[in-house]
Tab-separated table of C-alpha atoms and ligand atoms in Angstrom:
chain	number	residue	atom	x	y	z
A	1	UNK	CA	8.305	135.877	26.128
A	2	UNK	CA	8.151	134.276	22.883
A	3	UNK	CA	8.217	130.413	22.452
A	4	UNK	CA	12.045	129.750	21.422
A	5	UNK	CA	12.419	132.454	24.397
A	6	UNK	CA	10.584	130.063	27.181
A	7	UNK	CA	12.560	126.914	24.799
A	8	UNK	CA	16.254	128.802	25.401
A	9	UNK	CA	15.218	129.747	29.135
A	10	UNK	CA	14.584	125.897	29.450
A	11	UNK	CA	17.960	125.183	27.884
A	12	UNK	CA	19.799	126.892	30.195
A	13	UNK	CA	18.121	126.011	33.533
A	14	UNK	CA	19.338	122.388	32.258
A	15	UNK	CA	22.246	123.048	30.965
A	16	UNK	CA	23.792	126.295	31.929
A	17	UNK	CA	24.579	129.459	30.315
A	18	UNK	CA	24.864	129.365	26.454
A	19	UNK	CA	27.294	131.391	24.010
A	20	UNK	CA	26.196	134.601	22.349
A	21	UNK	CA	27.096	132.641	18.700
A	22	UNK	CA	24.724	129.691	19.686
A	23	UNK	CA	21.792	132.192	21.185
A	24	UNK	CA	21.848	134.471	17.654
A	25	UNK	CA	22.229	130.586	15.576
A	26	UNK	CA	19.042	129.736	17.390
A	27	UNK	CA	16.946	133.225	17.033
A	28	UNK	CA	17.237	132.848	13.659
A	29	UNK	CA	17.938	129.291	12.567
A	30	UNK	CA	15.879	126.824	15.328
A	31	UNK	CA	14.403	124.472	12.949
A	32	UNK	CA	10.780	125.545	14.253
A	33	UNK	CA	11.162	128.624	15.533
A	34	UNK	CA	13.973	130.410	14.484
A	35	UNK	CA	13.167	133.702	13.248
A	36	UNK	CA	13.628	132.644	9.219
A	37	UNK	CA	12.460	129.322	9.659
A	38	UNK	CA	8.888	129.955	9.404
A	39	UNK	CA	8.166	133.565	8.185
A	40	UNK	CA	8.750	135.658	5.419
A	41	UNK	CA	10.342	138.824	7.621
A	42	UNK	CA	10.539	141.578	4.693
A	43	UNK	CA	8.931	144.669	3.572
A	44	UNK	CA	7.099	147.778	4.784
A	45	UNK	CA	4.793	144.790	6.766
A	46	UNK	CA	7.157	143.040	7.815
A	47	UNK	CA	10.546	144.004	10.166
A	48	UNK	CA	13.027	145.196	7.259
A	49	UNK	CA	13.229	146.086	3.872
A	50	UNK	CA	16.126	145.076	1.606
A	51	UNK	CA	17.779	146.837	-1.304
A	52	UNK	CA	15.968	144.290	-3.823
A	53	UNK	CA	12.525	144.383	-2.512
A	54	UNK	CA	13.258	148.908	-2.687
A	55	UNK	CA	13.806	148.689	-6.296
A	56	UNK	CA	14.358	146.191	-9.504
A	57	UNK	CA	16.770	147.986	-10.183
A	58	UNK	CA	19.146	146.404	-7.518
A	59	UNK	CA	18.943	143.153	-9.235
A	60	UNK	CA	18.785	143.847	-12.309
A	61	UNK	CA	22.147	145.893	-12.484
A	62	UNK	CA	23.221	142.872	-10.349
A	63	UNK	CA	22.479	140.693	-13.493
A	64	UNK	CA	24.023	143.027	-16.089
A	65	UNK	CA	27.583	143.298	-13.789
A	66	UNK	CA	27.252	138.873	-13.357
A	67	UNK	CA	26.790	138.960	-17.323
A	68	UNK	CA	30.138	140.770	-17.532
A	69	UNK	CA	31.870	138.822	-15.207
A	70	UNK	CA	31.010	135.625	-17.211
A	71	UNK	CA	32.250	137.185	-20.024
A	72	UNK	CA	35.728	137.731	-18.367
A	73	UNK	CA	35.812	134.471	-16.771
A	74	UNK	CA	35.909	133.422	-20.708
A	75	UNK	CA	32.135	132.351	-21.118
A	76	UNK	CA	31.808	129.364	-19.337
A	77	UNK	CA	28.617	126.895	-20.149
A	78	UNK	CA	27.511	125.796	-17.903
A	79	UNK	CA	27.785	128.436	-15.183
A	80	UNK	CA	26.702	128.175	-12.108
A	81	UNK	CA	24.772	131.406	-10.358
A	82	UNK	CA	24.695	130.292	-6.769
A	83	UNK	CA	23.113	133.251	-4.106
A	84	UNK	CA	23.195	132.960	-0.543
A	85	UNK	CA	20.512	133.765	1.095
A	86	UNK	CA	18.326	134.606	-1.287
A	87	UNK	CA	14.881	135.928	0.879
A	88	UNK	CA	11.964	136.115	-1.604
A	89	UNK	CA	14.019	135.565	-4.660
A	90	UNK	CA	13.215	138.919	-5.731
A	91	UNK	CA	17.275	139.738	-6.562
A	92	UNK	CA	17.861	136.649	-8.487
A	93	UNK	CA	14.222	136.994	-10.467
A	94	UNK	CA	15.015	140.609	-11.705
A	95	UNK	CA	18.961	139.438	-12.256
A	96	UNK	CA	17.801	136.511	-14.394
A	97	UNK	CA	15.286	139.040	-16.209
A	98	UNK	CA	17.710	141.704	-17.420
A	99	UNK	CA	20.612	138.917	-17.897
A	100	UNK	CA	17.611	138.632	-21.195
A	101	UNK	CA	20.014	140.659	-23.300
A	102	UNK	CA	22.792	138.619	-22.971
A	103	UNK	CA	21.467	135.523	-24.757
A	104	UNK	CA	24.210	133.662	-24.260
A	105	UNK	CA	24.838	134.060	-20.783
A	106	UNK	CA	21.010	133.547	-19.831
A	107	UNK	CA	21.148	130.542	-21.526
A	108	UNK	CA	24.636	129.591	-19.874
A	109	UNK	CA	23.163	129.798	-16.121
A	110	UNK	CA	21.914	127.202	-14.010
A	111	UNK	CA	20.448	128.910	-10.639
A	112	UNK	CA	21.537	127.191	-7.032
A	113	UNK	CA	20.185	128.790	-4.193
A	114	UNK	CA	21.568	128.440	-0.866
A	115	UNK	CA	18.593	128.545	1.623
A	116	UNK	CA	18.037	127.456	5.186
A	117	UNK	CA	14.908	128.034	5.485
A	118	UNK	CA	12.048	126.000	4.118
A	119	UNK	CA	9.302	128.666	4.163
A	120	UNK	CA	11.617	131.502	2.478
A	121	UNK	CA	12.603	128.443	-0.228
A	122	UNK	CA	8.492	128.113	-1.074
A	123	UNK	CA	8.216	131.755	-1.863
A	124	UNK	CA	11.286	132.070	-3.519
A	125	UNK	CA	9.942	129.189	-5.363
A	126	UNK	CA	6.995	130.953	-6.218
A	127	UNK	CA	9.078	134.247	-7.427
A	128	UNK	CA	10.741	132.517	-10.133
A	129	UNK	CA	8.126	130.554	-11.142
A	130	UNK	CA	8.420	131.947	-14.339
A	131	UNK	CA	11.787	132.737	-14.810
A	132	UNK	CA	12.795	130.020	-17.001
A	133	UNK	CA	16.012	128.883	-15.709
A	134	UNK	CA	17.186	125.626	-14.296
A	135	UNK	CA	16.821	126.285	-10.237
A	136	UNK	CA	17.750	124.551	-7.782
A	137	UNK	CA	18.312	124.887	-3.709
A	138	UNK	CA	20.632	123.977	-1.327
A	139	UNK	CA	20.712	124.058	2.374
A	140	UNK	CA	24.762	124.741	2.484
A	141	UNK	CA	27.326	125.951	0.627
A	142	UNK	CA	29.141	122.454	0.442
A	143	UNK	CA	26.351	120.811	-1.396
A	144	UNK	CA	26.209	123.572	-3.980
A	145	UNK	CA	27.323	121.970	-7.642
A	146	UNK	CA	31.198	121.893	-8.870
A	147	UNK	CA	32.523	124.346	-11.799
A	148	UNK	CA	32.786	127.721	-12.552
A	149	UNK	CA	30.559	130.317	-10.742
A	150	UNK	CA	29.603	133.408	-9.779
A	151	UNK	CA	28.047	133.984	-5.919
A	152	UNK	CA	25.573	136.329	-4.962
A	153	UNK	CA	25.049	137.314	-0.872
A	154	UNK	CA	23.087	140.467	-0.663
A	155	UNK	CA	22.575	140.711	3.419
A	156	UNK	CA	23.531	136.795	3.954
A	157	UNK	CA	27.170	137.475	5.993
A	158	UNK	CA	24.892	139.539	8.873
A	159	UNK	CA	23.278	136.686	9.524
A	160	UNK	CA	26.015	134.395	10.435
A	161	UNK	CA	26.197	134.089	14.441
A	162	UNK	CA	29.099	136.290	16.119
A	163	UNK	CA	31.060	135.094	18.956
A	164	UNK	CA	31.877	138.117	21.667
A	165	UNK	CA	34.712	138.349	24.612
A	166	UNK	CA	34.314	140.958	26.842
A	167	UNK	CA	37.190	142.171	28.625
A	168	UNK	CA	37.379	142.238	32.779
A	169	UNK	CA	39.861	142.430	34.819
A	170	UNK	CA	42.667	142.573	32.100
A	171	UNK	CA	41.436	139.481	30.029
A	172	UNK	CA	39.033	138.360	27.777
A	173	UNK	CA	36.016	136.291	28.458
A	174	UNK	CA	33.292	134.957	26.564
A	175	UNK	CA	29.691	136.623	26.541
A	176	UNK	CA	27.642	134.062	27.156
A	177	UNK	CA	23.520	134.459	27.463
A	178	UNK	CA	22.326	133.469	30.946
A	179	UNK	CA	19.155	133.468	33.356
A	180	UNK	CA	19.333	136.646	35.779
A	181	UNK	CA	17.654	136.473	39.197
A	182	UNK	CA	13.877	137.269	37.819
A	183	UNK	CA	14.963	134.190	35.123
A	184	UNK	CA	15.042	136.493	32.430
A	185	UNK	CA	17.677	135.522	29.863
A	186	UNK	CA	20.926	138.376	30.528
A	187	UNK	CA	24.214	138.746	28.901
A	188	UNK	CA	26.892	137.569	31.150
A	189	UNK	CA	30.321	136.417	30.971
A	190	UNK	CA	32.434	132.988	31.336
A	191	UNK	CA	34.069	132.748	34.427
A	192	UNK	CA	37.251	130.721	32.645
A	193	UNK	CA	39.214	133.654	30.261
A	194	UNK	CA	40.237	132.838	26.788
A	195	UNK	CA	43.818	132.795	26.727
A	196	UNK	CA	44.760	133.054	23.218
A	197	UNK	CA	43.084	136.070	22.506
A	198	UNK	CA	46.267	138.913	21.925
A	199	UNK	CA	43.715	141.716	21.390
A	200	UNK	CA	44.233	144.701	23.782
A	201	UNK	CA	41.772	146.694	25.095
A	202	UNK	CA	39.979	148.485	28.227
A	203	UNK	CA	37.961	146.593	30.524
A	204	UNK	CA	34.239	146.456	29.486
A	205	UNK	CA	35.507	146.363	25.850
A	206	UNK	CA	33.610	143.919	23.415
A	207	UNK	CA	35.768	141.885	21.013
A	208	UNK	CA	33.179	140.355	17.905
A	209	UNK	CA	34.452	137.356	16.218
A	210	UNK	CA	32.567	136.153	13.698
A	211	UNK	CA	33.464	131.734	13.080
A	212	UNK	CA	30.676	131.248	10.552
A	213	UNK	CA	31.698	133.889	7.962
A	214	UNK	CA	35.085	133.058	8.618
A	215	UNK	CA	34.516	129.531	7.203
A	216	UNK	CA	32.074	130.367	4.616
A	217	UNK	CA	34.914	132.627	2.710
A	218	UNK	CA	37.672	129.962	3.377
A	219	UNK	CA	35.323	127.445	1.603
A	220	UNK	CA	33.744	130.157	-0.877
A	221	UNK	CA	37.975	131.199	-1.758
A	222	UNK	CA	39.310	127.493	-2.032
A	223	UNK	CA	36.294	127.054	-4.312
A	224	UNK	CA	36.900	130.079	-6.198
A	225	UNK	CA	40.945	129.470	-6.360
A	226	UNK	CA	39.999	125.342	-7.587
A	227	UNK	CA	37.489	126.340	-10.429
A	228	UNK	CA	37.141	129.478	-11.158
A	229	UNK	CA	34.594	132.514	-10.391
A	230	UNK	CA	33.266	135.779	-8.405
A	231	UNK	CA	31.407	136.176	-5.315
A	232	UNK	CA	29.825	139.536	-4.547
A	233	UNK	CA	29.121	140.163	-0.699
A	234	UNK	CA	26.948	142.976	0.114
A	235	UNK	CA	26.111	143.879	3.491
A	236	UNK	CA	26.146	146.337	5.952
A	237	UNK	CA	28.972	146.627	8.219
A	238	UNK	CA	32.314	148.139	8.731
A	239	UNK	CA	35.693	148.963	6.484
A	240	UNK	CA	37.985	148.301	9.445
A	241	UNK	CA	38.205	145.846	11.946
A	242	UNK	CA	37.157	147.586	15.420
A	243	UNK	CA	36.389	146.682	19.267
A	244	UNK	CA	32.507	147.222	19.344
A	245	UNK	CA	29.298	145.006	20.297
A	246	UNK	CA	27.353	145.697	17.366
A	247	UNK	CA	24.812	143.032	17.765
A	248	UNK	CA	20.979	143.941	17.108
A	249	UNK	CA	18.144	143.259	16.666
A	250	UNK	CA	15.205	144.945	14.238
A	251	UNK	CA	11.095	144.126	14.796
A	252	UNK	CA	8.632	146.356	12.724
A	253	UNK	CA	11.395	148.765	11.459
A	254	UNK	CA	12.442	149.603	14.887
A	255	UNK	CA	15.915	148.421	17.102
A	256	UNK	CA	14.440	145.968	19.799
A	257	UNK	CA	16.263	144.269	22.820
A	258	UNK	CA	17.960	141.256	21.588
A	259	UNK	CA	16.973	139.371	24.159
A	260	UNK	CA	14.059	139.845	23.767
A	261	UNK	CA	11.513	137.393	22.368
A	262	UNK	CA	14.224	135.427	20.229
A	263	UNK	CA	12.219	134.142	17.022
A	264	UNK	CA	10.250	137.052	16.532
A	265	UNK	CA	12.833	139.718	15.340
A	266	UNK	CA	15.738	139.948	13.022
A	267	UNK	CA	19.101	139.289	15.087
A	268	UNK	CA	22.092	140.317	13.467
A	269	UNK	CA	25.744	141.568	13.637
A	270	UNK	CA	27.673	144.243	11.170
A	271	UNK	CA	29.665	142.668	8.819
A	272	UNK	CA	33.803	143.156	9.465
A	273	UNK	CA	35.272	143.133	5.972
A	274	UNK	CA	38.644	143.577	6.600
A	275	UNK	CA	38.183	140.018	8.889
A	276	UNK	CA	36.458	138.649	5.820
A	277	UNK	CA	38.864	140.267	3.276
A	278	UNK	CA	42.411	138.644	5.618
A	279	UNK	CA	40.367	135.676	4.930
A	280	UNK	CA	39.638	135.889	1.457
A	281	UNK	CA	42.980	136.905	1.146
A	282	UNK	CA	44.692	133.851	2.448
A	283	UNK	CA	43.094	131.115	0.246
A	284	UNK	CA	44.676	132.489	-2.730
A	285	UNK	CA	42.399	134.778	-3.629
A	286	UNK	CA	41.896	137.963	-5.378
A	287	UNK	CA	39.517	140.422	-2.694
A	288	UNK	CA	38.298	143.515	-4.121
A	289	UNK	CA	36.736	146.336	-1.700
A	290	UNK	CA	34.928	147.084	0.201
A	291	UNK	CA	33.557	149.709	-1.256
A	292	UNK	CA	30.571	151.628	-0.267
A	293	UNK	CA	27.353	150.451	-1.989
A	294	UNK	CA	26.656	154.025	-3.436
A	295	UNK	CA	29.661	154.321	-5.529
A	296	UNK	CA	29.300	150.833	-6.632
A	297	UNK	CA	25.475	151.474	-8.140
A	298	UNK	CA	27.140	154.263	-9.535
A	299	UNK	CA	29.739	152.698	-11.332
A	300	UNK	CA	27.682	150.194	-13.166
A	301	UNK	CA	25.294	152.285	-13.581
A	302	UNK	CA	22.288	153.088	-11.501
A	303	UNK	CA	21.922	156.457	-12.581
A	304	UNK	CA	21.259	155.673	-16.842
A	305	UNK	CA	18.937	152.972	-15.807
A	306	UNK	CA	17.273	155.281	-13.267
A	307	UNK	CA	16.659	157.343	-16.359
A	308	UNK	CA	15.892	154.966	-18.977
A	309	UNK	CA	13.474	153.279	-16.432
A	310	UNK	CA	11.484	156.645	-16.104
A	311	UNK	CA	11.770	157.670	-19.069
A	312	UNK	CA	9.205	155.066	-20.374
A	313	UNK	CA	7.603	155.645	-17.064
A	314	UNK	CA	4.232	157.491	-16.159
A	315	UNK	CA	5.643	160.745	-13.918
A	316	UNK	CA	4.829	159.161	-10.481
A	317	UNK	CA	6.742	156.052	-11.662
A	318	UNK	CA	9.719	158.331	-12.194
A	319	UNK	CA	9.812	159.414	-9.024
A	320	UNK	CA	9.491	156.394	-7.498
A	321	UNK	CA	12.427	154.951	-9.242
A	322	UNK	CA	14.452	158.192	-8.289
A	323	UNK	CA	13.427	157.629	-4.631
A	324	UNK	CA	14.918	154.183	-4.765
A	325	UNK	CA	18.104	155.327	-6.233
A	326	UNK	CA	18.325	157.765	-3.954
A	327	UNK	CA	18.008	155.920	-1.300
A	328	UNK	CA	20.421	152.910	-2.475
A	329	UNK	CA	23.297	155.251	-3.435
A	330	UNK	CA	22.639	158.196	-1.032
A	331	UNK	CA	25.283	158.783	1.733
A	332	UNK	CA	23.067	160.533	4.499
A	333	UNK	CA	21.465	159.308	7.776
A	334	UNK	CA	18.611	157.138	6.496
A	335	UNK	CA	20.444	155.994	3.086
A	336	UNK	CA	21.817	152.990	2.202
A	337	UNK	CA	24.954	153.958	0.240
A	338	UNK	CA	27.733	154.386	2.595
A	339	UNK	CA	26.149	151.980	5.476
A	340	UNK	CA	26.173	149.331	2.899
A	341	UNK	CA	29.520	148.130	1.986
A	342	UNK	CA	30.646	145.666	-1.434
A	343	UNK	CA	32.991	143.511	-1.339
A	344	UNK	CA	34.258	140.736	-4.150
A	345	UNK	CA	36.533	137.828	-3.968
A	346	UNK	CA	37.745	136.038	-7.185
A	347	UNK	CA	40.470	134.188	-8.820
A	348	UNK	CA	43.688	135.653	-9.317
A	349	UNK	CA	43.167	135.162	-12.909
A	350	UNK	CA	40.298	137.405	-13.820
A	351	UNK	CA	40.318	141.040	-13.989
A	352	UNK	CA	38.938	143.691	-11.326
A	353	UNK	CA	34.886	142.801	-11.195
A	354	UNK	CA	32.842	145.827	-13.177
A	355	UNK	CA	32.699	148.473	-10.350
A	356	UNK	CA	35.772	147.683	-8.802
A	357	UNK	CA	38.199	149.133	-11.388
A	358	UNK	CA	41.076	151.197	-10.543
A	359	UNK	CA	39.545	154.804	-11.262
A	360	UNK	CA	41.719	157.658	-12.848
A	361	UNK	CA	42.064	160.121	-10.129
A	362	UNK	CA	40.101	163.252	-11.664
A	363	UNK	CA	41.934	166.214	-11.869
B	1	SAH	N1	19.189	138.376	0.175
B	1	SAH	C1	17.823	138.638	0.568
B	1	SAH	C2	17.488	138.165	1.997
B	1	SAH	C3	18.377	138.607	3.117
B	1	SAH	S1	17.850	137.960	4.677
B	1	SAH	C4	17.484	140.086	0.364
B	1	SAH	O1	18.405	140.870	0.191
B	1	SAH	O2	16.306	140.438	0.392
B	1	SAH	C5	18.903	136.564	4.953
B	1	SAH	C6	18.604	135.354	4.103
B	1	SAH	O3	19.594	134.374	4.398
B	1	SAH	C7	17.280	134.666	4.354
B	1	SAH	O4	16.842	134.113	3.136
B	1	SAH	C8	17.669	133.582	5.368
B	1	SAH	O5	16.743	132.550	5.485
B	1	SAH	C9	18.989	133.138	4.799
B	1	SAH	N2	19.925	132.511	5.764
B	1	SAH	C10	20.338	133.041	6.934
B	1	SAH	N3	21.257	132.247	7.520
B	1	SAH	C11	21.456	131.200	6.677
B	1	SAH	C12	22.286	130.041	6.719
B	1	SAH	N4	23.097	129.816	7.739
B	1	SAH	N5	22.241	129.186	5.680
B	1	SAH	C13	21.420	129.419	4.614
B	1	SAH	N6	20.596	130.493	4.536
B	1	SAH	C14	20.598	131.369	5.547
């Protein structure tokens, strides 16, 4: 068992039984030993790869669509490009890179980034080095500075801890994480049921609540409603609200137990959009989406700068860039372009984000 394991094992023989929210807020966010807290998890090294650290291209199209935003949102200066979650920094340094050829716009942002973790804030650090914006980091949303902005969170919302109720007996209790007879930690369930849950379902059902995200796009939509902005969520996860456990957890590219050896593999949940988008919804603002991530690259524009790219490129460059577009936009087993949803929230006053125009149904 890994160290936070043996910790949360010690918690509970103390304590008693913990929640399934504050087992998956301590795998990944113990100040010590949480799983972000002191590694840098990505790559083909590490225990998953991300759509920026596949291709530049993923940023930089990011940066081109947050230049046209500003533009709608009437050019703001200053304007503040706040991401969540931001890993390496690898998004934000190829976004700030092509925003180049929109002078005024690159010269318009100031950078916040919204990190929790001190070791992923040194590299990201260390990424945009160079970049030659103003940067700055924040550990929470809250302390992020006022004004119009524009939010980035490319895999953040999966990483927000999800409450579960399983249902027995014709109600719903929490899943809690316990010690079993060998002391192992093992799911379980609260004895006392939650009685204002309405949801039906079958016994053994899993209901997946997610508290964290919930208040991140109340705060993100007030913010958004006050002064003015877009925030693009990407993430995997699902369209429609639906009764499943879809906790996991990933170590060296492969699914792993998630009780197993907390701190040492990535725990997360799939992201419910239509919770987030009810949400979004009722602060005021505008919610675009979901849409699946292929037909968003698409619309503005993977596939011209998947060809300009390799057309300056030597031949195994341009196949390397086609790989990674095929494998952001693609739709089969494997791809990332229908598991990956996009979703935007913004104020009621700007138009449809790029990519999320009403389309012309084609004859
Ligand atoms: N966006 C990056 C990284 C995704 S991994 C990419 O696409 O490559 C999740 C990121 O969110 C990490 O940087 C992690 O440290 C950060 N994070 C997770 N939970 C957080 C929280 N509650 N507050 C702030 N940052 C958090």
């Amino acid at each position: 068992m890994s160290q936070l394991g043996d910790e949360i094992k010690a918690m509970i023989a103390e304590s008693g039984p913990i929640s399934v929210e504050r087992y998956m807020e301590l795998a990944l966010g113990h100040p010590e030993l949480g799983y972000y807290m002191s590694r840098d998890p990505f790559g083909a090294a590490g225990d998953f790869t991300t759509a920026p650290e596949i291709s530049q291209m993923f940023g930089e199209l990011i940066g081109l669509w947050a230049a046209e935003v500003w533009a709608s949102m009437g050019r703001p200066n200053p304007v503040r490009l706040i991401e969540l979650g931001p890993g390496r920094g690898t998004l934000m340094s190829d976004a700030l890179r092509a925003a180049r050829i929109v002078p005024d716009f690159r010269a318009a942002i100031d950078v916040t980034l919204v990190e929790m973790s001190p070791t992923l804030a040194e590299s990201q650090h260390e990424t945009l080095l160079t970049a030659g914006a103003p940067i700055a980091w924040s550990p929470t949303l809250a302390e992020c500075p006022e004004g119009p902005a524009i939010f980035i969170a490319n895999e953040f919302l999966d990483a927000l801890p999800v409450r579960q109720y399983v249902r027995s007996g014709g109600r719903w209790r929490e899943r809690i994480v316990r010690l079993d007879n060998a002391g192992e930690l093992a799911f379980g369930v609260a004895r006392e049921p939650e009685p204002f849950i309405q949801a039906p379902g079958e016994d053994g059902d899993i209901l997946e609540v997610n508290p964290a995200s919930h208040r991140l796009v109340f705060e993100l939509g007030a913010r958004l409603v006050k002064q003015g902005g877009v925030a693009l969520f990407i993430d995997y996860g699902h369209a429609v609200t639906g009764i499943a456990d879809t906790l996991q957890a990933l170590r060296a590219h492969r699914m792993v137990d998630p009780l197993r050896d907390p701190g040492e593999a990535d725990v997360t949940a799939h992201v419910d959009f239509a919770a987030m988008a009810r949400s979004g919804r009722a602060t005021g603002a505008a919610v675009h989406g979901p849409i699946d991530q292929g037909d968003f690259l698409r619309a503005i524009g993977i596939d011209a700068r998947t060809q300009a790219l390799s057309g300056r490129a030597s031949p195994d460059r341009a196949s390397e860039f086609e790989v990674a577009r095929q494998r952001l936009v693609g739709k089969a087993e494997g791809e990332m372009g229908a598991l990956f949803k996009v979703m935007a929230i913004s104020n009621r006053s700007l138009p449809p984000p790029p990519g999320f125009e009403p389309t012309t149904p084609s004859a």
